XYZ file of C-alpha atoms in Angstrom:
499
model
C 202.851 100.539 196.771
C 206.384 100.060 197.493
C 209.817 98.508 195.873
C 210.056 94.843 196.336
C 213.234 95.516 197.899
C 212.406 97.331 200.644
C 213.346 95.298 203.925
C 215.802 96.516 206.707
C 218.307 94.411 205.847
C 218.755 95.786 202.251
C 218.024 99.676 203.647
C 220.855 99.408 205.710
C 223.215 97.654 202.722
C 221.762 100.412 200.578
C 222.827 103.183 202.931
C 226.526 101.091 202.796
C 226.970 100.656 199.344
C 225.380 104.190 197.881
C 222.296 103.121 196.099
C 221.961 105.847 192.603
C 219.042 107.992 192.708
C 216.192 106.604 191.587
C 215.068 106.972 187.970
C 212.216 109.136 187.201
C 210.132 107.840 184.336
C 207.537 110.109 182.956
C 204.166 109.137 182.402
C 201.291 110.713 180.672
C 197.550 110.069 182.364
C 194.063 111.167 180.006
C 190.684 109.978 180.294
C 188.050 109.229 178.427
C 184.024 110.052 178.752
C 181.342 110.839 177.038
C 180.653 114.179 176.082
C 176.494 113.470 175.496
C 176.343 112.635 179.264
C 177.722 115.876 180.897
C 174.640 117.874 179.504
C 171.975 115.154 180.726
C 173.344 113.913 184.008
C 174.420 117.260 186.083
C 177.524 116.665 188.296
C 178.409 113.872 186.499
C 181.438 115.373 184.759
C 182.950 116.915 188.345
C 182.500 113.611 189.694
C 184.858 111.884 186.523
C 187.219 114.785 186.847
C 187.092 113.628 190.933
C 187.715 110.512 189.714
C 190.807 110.788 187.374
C 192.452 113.270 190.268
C 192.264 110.441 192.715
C 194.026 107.916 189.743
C 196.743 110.477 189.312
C 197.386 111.086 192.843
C 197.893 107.197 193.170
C 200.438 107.347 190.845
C 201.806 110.429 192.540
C 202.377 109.222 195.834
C 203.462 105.376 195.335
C 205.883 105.919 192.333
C 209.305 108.393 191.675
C 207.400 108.903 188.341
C 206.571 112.601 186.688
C 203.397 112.183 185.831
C 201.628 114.571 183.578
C 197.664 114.973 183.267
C 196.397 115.678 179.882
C 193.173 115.998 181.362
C 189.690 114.247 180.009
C 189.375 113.427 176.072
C 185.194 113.416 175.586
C 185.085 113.405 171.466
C 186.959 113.244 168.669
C 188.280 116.706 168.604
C 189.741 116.952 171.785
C 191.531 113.098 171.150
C 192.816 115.137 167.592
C 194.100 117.774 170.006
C 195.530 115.246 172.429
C 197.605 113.282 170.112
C 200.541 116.044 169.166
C 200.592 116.903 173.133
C 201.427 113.389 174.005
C 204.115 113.117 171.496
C 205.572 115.856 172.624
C 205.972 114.931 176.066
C 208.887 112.684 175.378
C 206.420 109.710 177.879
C 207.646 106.571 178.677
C 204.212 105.057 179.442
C 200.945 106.077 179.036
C 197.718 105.317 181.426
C 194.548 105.909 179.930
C 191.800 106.172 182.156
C 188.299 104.816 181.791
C 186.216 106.835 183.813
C 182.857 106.366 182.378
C 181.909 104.658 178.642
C 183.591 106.550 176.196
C 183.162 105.946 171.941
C 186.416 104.933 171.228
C 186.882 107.394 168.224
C 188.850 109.124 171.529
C 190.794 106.100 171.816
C 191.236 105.087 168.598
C 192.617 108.190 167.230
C 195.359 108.030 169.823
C 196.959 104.591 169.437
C 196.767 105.186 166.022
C 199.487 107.679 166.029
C 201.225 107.270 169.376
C 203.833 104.648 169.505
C 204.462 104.693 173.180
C 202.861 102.018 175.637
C 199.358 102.515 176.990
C 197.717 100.462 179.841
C 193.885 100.806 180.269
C 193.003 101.684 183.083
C 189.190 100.293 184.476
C 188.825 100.859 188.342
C 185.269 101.983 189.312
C 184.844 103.922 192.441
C 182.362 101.576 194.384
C 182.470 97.778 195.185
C 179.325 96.955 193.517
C 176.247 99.081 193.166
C 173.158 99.885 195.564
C 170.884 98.230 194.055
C 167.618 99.288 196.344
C 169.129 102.882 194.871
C 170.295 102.113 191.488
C 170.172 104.810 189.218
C 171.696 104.943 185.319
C 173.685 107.651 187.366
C 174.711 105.060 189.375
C 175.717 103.006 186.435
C 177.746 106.070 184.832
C 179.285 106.345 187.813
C 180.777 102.986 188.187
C 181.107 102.157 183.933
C 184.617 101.908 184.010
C 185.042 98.744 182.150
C 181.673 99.024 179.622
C 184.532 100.379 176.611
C 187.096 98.113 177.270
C 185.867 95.832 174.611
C 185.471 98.495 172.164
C 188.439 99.437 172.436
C 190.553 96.657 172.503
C 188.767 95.737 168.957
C 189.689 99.094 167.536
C 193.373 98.617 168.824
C 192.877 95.598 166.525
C 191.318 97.318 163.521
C 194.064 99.800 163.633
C 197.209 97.012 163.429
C 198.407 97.662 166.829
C 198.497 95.137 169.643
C 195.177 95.389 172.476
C 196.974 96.932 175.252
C 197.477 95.729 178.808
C 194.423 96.515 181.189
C 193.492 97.365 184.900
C 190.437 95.954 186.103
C 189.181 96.831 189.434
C 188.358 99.705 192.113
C 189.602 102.577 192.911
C 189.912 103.119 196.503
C 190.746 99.411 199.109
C 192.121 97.460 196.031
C 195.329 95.920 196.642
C 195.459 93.945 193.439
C 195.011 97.079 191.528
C 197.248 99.049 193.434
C 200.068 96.507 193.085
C 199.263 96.811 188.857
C 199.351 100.131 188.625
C 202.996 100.166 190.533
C 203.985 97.396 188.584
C 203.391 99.323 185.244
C 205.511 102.619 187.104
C 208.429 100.374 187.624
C 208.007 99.479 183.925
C 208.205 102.766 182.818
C 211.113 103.117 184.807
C 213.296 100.693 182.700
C 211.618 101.618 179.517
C 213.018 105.289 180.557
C 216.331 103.959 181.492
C 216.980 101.130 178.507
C 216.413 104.172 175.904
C 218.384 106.697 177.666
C 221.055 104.394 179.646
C 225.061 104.406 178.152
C 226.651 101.159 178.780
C 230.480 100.547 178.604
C 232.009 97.850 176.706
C 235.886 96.644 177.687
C 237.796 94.540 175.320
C 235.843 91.400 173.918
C 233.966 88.152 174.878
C 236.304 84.858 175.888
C 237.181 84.537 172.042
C 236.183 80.917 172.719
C 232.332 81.994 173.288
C 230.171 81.889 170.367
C 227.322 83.464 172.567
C 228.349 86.624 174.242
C 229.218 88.334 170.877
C 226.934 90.828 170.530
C 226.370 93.779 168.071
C 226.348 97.128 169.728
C 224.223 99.280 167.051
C 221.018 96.641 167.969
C 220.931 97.510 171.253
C 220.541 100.778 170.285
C 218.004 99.817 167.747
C 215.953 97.574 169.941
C 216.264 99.317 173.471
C 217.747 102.650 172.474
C 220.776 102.809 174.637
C 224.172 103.732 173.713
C 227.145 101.832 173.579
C 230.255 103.601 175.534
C 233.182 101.764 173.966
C 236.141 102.555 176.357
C 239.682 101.072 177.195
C 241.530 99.556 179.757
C 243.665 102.155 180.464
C 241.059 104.814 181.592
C 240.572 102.557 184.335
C 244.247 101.657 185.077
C 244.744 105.588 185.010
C 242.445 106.135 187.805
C 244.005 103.357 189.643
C 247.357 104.911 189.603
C 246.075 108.531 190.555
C 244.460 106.748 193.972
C 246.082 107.671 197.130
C 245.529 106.623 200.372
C 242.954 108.732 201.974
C 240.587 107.599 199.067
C 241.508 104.290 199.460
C 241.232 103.739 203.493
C 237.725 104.668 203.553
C 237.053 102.354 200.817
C 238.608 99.441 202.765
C 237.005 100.183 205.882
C 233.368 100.205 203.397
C 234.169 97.047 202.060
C 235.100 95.463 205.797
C 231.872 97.074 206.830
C 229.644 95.144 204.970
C 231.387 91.625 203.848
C 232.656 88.976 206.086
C 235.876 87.868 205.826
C 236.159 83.856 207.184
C 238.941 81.578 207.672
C 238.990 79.030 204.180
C 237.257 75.891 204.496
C 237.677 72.882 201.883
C 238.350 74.658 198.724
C 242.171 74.243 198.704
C 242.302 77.521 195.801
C 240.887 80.090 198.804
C 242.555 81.853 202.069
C 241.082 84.295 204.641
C 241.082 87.549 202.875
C 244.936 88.984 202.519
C 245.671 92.232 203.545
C 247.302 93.038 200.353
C 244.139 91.664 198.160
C 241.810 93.891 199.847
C 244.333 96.864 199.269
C 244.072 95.938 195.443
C 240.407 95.525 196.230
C 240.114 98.691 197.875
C 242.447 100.908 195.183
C 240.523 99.397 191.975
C 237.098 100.529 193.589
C 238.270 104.311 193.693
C 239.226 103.722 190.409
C 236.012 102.195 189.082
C 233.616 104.576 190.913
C 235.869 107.847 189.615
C 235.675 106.083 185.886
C 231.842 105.298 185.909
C 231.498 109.079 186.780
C 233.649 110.132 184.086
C 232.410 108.381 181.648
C 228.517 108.877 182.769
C 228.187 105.319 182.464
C 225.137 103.235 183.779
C 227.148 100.132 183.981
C 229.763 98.129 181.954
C 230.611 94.712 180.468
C 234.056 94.207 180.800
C 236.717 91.415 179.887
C 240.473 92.642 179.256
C 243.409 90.216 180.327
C 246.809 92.859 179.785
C 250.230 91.476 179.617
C 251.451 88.466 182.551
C 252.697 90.471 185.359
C 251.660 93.837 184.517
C 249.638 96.708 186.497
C 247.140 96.106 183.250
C 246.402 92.736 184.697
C 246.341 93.426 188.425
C 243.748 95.863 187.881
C 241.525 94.298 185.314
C 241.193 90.996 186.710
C 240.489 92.686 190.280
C 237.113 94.346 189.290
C 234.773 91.841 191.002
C 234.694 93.428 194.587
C 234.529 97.314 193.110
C 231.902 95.962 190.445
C 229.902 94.262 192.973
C 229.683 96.987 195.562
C 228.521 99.203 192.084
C 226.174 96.570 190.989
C 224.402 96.821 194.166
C 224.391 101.052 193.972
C 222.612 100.379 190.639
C 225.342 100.208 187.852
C 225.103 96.457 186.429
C 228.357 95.555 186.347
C 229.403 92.412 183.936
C 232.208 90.139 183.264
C 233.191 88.397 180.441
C 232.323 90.884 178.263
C 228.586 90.279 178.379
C 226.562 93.101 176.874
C 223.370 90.858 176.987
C 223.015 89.849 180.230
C 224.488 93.345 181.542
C 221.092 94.700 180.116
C 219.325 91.976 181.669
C 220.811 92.983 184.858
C 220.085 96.566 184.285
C 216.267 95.736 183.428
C 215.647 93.525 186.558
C 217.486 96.779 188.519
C 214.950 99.220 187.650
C 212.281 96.639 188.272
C 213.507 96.925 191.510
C 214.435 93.076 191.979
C 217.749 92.930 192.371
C 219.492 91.483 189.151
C 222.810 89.334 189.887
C 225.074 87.660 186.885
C 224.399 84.357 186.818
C 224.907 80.956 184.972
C 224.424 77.222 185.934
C 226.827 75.300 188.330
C 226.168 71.651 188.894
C 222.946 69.798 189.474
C 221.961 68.411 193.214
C 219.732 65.217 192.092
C 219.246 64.263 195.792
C 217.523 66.981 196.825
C 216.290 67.934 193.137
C 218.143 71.568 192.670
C 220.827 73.296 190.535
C 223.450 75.664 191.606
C 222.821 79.191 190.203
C 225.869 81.774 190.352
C 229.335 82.898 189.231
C 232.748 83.949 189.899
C 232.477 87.732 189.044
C 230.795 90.704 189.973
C 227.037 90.341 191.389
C 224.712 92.248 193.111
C 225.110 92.775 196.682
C 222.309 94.052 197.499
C 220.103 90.803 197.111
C 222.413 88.981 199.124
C 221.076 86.293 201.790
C 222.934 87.731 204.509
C 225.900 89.526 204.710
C 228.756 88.986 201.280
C 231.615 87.202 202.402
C 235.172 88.073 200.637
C 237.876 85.291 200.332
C 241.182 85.789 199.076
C 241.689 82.929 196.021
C 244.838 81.961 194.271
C 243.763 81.587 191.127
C 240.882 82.442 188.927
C 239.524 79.121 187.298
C 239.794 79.471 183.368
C 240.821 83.378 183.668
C 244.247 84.898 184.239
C 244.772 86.825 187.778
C 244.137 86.487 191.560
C 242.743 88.287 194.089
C 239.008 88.902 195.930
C 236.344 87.045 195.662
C 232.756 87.457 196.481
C 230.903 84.578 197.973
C 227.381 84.938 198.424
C 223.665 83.603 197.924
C 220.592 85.846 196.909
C 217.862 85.769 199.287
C 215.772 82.933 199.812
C 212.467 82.382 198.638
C 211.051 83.380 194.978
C 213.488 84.264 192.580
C 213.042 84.698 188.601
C 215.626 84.391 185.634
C 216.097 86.457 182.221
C 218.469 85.519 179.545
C 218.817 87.541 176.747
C 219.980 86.019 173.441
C 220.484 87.415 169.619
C 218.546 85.233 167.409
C 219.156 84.282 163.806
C 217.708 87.315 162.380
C 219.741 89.461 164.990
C 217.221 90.365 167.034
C 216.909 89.957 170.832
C 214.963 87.296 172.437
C 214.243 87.263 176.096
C 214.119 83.549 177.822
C 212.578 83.731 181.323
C 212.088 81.395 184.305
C 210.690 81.618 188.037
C 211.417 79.332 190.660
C 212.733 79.613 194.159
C 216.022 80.345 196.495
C 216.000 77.622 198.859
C 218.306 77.013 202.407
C 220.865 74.869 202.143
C 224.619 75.372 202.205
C 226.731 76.244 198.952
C 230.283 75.544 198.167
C 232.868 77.955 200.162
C 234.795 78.611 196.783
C 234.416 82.563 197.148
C 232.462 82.572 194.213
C 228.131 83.243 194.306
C 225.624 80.563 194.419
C 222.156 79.830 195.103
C 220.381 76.475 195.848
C 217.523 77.226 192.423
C 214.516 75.118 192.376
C 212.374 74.889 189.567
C 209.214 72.737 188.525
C 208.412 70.367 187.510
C 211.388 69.222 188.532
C 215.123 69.827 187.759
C 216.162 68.152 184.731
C 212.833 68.959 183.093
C 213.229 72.295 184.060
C 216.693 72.612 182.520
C 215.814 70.677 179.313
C 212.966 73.500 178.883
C 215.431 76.241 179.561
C 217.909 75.095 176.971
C 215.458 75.210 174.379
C 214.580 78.024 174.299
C 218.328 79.178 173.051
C 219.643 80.775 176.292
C 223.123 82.183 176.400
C 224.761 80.816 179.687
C 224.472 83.332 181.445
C 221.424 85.569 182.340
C 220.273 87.704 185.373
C 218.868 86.362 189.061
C 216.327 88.556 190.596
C 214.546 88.514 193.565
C 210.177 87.643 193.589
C 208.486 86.178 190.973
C 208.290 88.652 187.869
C 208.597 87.005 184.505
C 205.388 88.523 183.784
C 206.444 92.179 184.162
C 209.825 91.150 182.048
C 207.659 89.568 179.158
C 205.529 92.953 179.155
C 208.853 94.640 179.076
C 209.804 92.567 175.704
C 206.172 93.031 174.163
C 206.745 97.194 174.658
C 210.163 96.272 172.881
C 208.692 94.104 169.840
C 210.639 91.092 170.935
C 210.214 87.329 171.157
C 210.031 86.034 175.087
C 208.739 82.745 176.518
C 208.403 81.778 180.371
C 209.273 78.093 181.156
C 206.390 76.603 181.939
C 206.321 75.305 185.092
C 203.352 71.972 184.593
């Protein structure tokens, strides 16, 4: 088990840009049995309690998870007992493991009163049984999936949805192993969306029906808190810089982006000197700000008054907000509180998680442009970043930096998150791939995207489902982990089908 991340070119960009330390979800483990068996079958219960070590230790050793063993529930007494404990506990996931059949009054008496999310877990120890040996031993043994159905009808019977399941074997399973650190990474942004603080700068483009957002439902639907904070904290900062904090920082930045001569965008130069000192300075600022504040990222859009130190420094954030979206802290223009919580939930995932909206359509080769011109995420970059100096930001005030980039190539997956009519959240999601191929030198991100069936199909799909324009770009295929990720949050998703 492993993050999806993990390749030597992002190590060593990690080890450049700082990467935050990685959240540690908690997550409760029990098991269930049958308490009839232990007296009849001798050895039988050391070999379950054998069994649930093993499960535990797999969750130990391939996730930064606490994980806490409640031990094995065998009748309805002990699942009575069980219930306050895991409240308690303060979990972010639960993984209930199926050892052997178990009557799911154990089972039943738990989701009943426990509101946080629990995968069943069914991975017998042996391929298949010996048959020439059989033995209802034997069977016991290896009856990890016999309750499954009971209890997913009792999950019914009690109102509640039939959770997720793991189907499979314990030891050699790949499939299995790749669920069960699937679910971990899960719990990591369940953990982090209920205890994350997000900063909020100004206001939308006024012009933007779709990035308004109301901050009280994100605390109602994902728990987090909204930081609302000012222009000036930031501007402060930048004034108290000096220039041994800021060298270092320009040397980082030089480190890992390339700096090229322009090419046919007539708006961009070769980096200036004085734009990467702006650059440089406004980074300080923004890393001593986001550890002020305790912030886990921002959404930002604040303009300030033509020619003032307001406006040099708020329109200068993309480099600084970049190199911190990459560390971890999703980082958002235009004010976007939506898609800065996409951003943060494809983060903890562990898939990267750059702002993103549509640039033009290739018909030829049957593609669309996916990117932006503000802060993105470094760390899934196709290559090393590369930094162009630009005289003009198009439909924003200010000059300065700009990141030019494309996320890696190969699988990548989309999540837009919208407010519906009823004001609740609704996430849109969409898989496709990076593919090679050039992208427009205009120091601004983009990535050849193509989707099935094909392009314009794809888009129509896309657009019906009520985006906003802009949404997250991650790295892999995931949509299904997101849309698990919406069902633990009671909100609507689709994936674009792809047929």
């Amino acid at each position: 088990m492993g993050n999806p991340l993990q390749s030597e070119n992002h190590l060593e960009q990690q080890a450049i840009i700082q990467k935050r330390k990685p959240t540690r979800p908690r997550i409760g483990v029990f098991g269930v049995g049958y308490y009839k068996y232990w007296s009849q079958f001798e050895g039988l219960l050391d070999d379950m309690l054998r069994k649930q070590a093993v499960f535990v230790e797999k969750i130990q050793t391939g996730s930064h998870a606490e994980v806490i063993d409640f031990g094995l529930v065998d009748n309805v007494e002990k699942a009575y007992e069980l219930v306050p404990k895991l409240n308690a506990a303060n979990l972010d996931l639960i993984f209930c493991d199926m050892v052997t059949y178990a009557t799911s009054n154990t089972f039943g008496t738990v989701i009943r009163s426990v509101n946080v999310p629990i995968v069943l877990v069914a991975l017998q120890p042996d391929q298949a049984m010996d048959y020439t040996r059989a033995s209802t031993y034997m069977q016991l043994y290896n009856d990890d999936i016999c309750s499954l159905p009971e209890f997913a009808g009792v999950a019914a019977r009690m109102g509640k949805k039939v959770p997720d399941m793991i189907i499979g074997t314990l030891y050699d399973d790949p499939q299995a192993d790749a669920e069960i650190e699937e679910y971990c990474r899960i719990a990591a942004v369940l953990h982090d969306l209920k205890t994350s603080r997000i900063g909020h700068i100004g206001h939308p483009i006024e012009a933007m029906l779709d990035m308004h957002s109301d901050s009280t439902m994100f605390t109602a639907h994902f728990g987090a808190h909204i930081v609302q904070c000012e222009a000036h904290e930031i501007v402060t900062q930048y004034q108290r810089s000096d220039a041994s904090e800021i060298e270092p920082v320009k040397e980082r930045i030089l480190d890992f982006f390339d700096t090229p001569d322009p090419v046919s965008d007539p708006i961009s130069e070769k980096l200036r000197e004085s734009d990467l000192e702006i650059a440089a300075r406004v980074t300080v600022a923004l890393e001593k700000f986001i550890e002020e504040k305790k912030l886990d990222g921002l959404a930002y859009y604040y303009e300030g008054p033509d020619n003032s130190e307001t406006r040099t420094v708020m329109s200068n954030l993309i480099v600084g907000n970049s190199l911190l979206t990459g560390a971890g802290f999703p980082m958002c223009g235009e004010s976007d509180l939506k898609t800065c919580f996409a951003m943060l939930i494809m983060e903890r995932l562990g898939i990267g998680g750059s702002f993103a909206e549509f640039h033009p359509v290739d018909f030829k080769e049957g593609f669309v442009l996916v990117g932006h011109d503000g802060p993105h995420n470094v760390a899934i970059a196709q290559g090393r970043p590369v930094l162009r100096s630009l005289t003009k930001y198009h439909g924003k005030p200010g000059f300065g930096a700009g990141v030019e980039f494309k996320i890696k190539e190969g699988p990548i997956t989309m999540l837009s998150i919208n407010s519906t009519y009823d004001g609740k959240f609704k996430f849109v999601i969409a898989e496709g791939q990076s593919v090679e191929g050039p992208i427009p030198p205009t120091g601004n991100t983009n990535t050849r995207g193509f989707f099935k069936p094909d392009v314009r199909t794809f888009l129509q799909r896309w657009m019906k489902e009520g985006p906003t324009h802009h949404f997250a770009l991650g790295v892999g295929h995931h949509a299904h982990a997101i849309q698990k990720i919406a069902n633990y949050l009671n909100l609507e998703s689709v994936i674009i089908r792809q047929d």
